[in-house]
C-alpha positions as semicolon CSV with decimal commas, in nm:
position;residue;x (nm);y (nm);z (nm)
1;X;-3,694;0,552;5,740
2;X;-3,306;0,724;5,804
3;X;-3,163;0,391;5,724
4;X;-3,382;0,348;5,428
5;X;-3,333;0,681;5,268
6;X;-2,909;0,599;5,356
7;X;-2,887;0,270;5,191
8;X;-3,086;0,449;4,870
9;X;-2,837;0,709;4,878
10;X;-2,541;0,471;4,866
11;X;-2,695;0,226;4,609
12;X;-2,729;0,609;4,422
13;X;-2,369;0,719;4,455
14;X;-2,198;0,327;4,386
15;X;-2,451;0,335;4,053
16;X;-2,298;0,702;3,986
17;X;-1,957;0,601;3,987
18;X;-2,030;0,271;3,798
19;X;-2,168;0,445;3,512
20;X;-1,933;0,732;3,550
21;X;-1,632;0,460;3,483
22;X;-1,799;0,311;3,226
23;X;-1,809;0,660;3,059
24;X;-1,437;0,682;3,085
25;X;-1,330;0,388;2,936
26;X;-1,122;0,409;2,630
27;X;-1,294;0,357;2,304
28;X;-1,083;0,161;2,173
29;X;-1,050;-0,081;2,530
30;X;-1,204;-0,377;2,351
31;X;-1,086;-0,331;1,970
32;X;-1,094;-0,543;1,773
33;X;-1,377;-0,721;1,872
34;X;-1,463;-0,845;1,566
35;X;-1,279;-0,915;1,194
36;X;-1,147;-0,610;1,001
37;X;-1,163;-0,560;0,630
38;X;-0,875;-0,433;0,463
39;X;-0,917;-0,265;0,159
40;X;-0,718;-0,307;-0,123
41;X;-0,791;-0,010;-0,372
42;X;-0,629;-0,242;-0,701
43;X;-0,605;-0,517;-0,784
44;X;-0,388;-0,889;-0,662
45;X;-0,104;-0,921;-0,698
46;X;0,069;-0,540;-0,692
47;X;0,265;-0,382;-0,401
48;X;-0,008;-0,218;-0,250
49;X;-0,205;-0,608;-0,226
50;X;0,145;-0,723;-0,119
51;X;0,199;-0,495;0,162
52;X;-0,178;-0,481;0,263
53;X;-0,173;-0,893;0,280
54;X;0,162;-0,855;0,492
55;X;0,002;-0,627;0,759
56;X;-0,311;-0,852;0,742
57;X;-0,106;-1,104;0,896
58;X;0,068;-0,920;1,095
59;X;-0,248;-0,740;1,282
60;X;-0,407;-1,099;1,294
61;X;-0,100;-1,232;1,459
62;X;-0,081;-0,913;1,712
63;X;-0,474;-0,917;1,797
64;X;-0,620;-1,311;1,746
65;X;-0,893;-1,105;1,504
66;X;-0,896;-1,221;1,173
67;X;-0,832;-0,932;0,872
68;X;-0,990;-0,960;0,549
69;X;-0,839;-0,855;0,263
70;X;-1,084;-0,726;0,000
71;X;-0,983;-0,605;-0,341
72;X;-1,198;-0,339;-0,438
73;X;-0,989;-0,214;-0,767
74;X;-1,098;0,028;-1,058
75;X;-1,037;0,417;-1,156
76;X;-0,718;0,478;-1,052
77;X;-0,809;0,344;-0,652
78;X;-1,111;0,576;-0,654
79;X;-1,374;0,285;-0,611
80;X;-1,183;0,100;-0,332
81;X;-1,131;0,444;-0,172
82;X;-1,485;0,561;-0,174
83;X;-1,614;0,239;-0,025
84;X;-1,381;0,316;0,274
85;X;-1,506;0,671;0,280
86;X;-1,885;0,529;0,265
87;X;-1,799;0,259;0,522
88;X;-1,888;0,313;0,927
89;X;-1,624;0,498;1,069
90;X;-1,557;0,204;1,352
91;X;-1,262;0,067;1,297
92;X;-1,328;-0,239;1,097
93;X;-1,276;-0,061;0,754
94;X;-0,932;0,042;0,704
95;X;-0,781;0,171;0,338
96;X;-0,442;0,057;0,269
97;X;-0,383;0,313;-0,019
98;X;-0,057;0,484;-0,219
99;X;0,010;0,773;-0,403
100;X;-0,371;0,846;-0,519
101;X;-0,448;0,932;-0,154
102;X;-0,249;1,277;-0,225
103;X;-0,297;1,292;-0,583
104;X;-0,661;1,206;-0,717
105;X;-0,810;1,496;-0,510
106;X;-0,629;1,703;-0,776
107;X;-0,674;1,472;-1,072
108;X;-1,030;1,411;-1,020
109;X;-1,222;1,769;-0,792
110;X;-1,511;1,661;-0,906
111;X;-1,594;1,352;-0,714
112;X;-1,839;1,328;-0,449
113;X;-1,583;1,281;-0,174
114;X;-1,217;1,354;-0,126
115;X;-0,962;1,200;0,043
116;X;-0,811;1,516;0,250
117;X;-1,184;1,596;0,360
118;X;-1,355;1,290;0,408
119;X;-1,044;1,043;0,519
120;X;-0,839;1,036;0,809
121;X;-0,475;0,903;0,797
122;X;-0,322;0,617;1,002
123;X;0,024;0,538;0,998
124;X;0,282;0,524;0,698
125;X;0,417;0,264;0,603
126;X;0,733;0,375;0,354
127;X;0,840;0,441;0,019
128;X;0,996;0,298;-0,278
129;X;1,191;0,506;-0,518
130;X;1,030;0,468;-0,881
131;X;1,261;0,319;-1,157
132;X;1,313;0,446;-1,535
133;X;1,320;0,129;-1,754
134;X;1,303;0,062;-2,116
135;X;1,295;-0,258;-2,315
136;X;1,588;-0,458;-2,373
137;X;1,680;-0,345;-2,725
138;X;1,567;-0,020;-2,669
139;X;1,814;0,210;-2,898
140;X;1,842;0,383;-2,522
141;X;2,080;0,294;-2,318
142;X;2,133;0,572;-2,105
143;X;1,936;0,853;-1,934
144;X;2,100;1,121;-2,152
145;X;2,053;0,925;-2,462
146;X;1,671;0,904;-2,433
147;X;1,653;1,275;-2,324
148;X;1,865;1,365;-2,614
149;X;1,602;1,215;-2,846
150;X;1,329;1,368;-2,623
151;X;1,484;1,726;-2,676
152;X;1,584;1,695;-3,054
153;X;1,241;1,518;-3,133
154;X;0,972;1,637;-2,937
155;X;0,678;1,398;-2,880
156;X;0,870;1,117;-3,083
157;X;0,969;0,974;-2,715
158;X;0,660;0,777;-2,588
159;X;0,591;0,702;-2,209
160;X;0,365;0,409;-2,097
161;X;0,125;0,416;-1,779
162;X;-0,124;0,199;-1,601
163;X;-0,383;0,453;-1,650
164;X;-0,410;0,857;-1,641
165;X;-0,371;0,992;-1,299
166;X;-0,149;0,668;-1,175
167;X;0,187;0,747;-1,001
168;X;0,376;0,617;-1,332
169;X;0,216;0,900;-1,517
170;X;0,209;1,196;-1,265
171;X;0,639;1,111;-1,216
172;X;0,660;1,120;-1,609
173;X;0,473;1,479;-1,649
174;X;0,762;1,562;-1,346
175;X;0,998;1,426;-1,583
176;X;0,858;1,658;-1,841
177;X;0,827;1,993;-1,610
178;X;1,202;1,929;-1,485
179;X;1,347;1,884;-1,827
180;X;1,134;2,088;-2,003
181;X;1,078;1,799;-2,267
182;X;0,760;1,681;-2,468
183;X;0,737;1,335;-2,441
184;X;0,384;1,157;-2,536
185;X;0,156;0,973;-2,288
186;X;0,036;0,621;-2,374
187;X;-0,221;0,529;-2,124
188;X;-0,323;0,186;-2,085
189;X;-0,615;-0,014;-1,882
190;X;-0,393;-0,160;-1,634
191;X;0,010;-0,242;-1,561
192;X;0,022;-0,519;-1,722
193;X;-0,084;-0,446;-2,096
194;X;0,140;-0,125;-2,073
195;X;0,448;-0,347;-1,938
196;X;0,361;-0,606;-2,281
197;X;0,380;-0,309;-2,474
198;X;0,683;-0,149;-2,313
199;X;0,896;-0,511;-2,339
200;X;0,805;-0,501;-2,700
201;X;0,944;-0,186;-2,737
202;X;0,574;0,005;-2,872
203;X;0,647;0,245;-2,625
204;X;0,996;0,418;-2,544
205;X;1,013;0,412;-2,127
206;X;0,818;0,332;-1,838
207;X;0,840;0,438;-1,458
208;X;0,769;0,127;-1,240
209;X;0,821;0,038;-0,853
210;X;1,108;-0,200;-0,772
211;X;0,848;-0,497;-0,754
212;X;0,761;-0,455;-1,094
213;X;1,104;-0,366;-1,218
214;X;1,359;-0,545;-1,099
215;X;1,259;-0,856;-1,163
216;X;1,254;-0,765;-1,576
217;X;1,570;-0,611;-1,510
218;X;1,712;-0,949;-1,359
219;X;1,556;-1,176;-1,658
220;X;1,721;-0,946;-1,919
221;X;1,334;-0,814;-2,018
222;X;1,384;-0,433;-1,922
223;X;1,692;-0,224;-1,902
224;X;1,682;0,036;-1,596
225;X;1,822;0,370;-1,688
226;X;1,737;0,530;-1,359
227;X;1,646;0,504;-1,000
228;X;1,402;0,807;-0,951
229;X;1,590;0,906;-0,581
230;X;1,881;1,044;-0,403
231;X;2,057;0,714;-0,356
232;X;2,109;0,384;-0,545
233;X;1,902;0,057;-0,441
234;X;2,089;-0,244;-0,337
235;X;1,859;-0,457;-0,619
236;X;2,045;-0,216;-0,878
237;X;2,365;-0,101;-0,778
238;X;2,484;0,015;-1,133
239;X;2,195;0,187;-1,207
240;X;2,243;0,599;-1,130
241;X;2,003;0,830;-0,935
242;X;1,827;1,133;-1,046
243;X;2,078;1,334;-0,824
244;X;2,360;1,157;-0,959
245;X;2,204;1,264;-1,292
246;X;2,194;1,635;-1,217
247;X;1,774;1,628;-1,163
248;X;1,778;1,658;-0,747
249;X;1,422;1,820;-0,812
250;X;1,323;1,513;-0,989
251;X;1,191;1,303;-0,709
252;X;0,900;1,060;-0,738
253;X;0,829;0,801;-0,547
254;X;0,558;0,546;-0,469
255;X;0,437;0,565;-0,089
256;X;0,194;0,366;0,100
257;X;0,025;0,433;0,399
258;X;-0,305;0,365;0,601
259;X;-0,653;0,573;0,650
260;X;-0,990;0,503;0,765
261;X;-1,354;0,714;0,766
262;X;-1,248;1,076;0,908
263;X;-1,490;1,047;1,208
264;X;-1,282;0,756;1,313
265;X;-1,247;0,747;1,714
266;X;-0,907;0,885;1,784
267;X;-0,818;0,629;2,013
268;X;-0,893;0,400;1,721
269;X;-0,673;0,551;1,529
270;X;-0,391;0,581;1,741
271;X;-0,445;0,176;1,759
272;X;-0,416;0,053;1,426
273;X;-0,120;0,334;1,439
274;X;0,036;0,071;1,685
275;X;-0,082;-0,219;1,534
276;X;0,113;-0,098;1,245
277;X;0,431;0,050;1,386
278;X;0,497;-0,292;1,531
279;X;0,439;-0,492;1,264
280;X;0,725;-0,234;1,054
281;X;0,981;-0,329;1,393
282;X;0,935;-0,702;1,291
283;X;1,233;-0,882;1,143
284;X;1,010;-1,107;0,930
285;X;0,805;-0,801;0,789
286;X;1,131;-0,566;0,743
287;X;1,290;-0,823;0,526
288;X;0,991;-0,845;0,309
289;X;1,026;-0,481;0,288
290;X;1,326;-0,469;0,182
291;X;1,317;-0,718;-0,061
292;X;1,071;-0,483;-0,210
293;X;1,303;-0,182;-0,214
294;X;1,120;-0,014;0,041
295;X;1,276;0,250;0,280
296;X;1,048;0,178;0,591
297;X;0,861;0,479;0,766
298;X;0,627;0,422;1,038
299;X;0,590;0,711;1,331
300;X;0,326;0,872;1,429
301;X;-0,034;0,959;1,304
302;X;0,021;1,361;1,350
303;X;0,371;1,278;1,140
304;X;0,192;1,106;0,884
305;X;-0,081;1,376;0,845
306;X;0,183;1,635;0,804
307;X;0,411;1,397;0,499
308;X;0,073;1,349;0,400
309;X;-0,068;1,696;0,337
310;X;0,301;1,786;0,191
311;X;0,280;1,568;-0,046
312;X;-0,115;1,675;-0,157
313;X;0,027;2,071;-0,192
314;X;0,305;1,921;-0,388
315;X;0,135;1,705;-0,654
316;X;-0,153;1,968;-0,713
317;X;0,095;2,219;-0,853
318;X;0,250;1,948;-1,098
319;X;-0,117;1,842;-1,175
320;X;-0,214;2,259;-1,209
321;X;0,075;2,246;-1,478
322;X;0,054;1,975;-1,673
323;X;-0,329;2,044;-1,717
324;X;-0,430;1,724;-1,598
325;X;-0,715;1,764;-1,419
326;X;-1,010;1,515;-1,476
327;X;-1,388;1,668;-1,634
């Protein structure tokens, strides 16, 4: 009966450790096991589907999983975003988002979710300064000129944006606050009616990212009158900074970065973190980034929360001002 009893013990204690090391393996020990979906917040073809389609390839490459990339686009990135918010906080929906993830929360308070509350950020991928342009035969061809006209005429100088809310529009009110200028807002359905309209010269000046912009520049369809930043892009060398222009305060930029459900497993998190950080020390991916004019971040998640929340306390105050807060 001893030897009984013993050999139930043992079985007891080696079943007790078993499930006690189960227990302590990481979450995050067999992710992925499966294919993740990638968000996309707007639609093809724009920097944030660029860069979400390069780090598709570059997760699938580092983990053998396959990543989806699903364009979820409308309001300004607030029905891609909720979807992520909405989705099983497992891993396998990730939000590759921009600006809007510190901005709408101000723009629009009276959603059902918000992105400080309800997301959790990732890792972050970089920035690209924004870039004044005007049309080709715009009577502009300087900074100074158009804020001349801006300051002797107010509301006579138009500005064109992909939508109310967009980062286009939030670094023209900037514009406004910093100069103390009226200038009127033209907001269009999209980038790519307001960029037919802005070649055409309907509307006087446009802020787009250095995907958009340089190209135009380079086929003689836009003139650039200035690179919204605190040093010149190699795409544009003759084109002058905000600094160089006597506006230091006048910085706007386009960011991107990556967020999933907030009750995301940390050691989840901290994963796609990596996932991320190595695809930005890639020589392949950097030189796509750079072709885009993008000054690449990366770090860590606690760094990214903090650049993160900065920014939200930041563009609140220039929403607050400008009275642009959604109904």
């Amino acid at each position: 009966m001893k030897h009984i009893t013993k050999q139930i013990v043992r079985k007891f204690f080696i079943c007790a450790i078993a499930a006690l090391s189960v227990i302590s393996v990481p979450v995050n020990a067999a992710y992925p096991e499966k294919p993740i979906t990638l968000v996309v917040p707007f639609p093809p073809g724009g920097a944030v589907d660029t860069l979400g389609r390069i780090f598709a390839d570059s997760i699938n490459a580092q983990t053998g999983k396959p990543v989806i990339v699903e364009n979820r686009a409308g309001a300004n990135g607030n029905i891609g975003t909720e979807a992520v918010v909405r989705a099983a906080a497992d891993g396998y929906t990730v939000l590759i988002g921009a600006n809007g993830l510190a901005t709408n929360p101000a723009v629009y308070p009276k959603r059902a979710f918000n992105e400080v509350r309800d997301l959790a950020p990732v890792a972050y991928v970089g920035y690209a300064p924004l870039i004044l342009v005007v049309a080709r035969n715009s009577p502009y061809t300087t900074f100074a000129e158009l804020l001349n006209e801006a300051k002797a005429k107010p509301g006579a100088v138009s500005f064109a944006t992909s939508g109310s809310g967009s980062a286009p529009h939030l670094a023209s009110e900037l514009l406004k606050i910093t100069t103390d200028t009226d200038m009127l807002h033209v907001p269009y359905k999209g980038g790519a009616p307001a960029k037919l309209d802005l070649v055409s010269g309907r509307v006087s000046f446009m802020f787009l990212n250095p995907l958009e912009a340089v190209p135009q520049v380079e086929s003689k369809k836009l003139r650039a009158l200035m690179v919204d930043n605190d040093k010149r892009i190699a795409q544009l060398p003759d084109v002058p900074t905000a600094k160089e222009l006597g506006y230091s305060d006048l910085e706007a930029k386009v960011w991107w970065g990556f967020a999933v459900p907030k009750a995301t497993a940390p050691e989840i998190i901290q994963t796609l973190n990596t996932y991320i950080n190595t695809a930005l020390k890639d020589p392949a991916v950097q030189s796509k980034l750079e072709k885009m004019a993008i000054e690449i971040g990366g770090g860590t998640v606690e760094q990214f929360n903090t650049f993160y929340l900065e920014q939200v306390d930041k563009w609140e105050k220039v929403v607050e001002k400008a009275n642009l807060r959604a109904n």
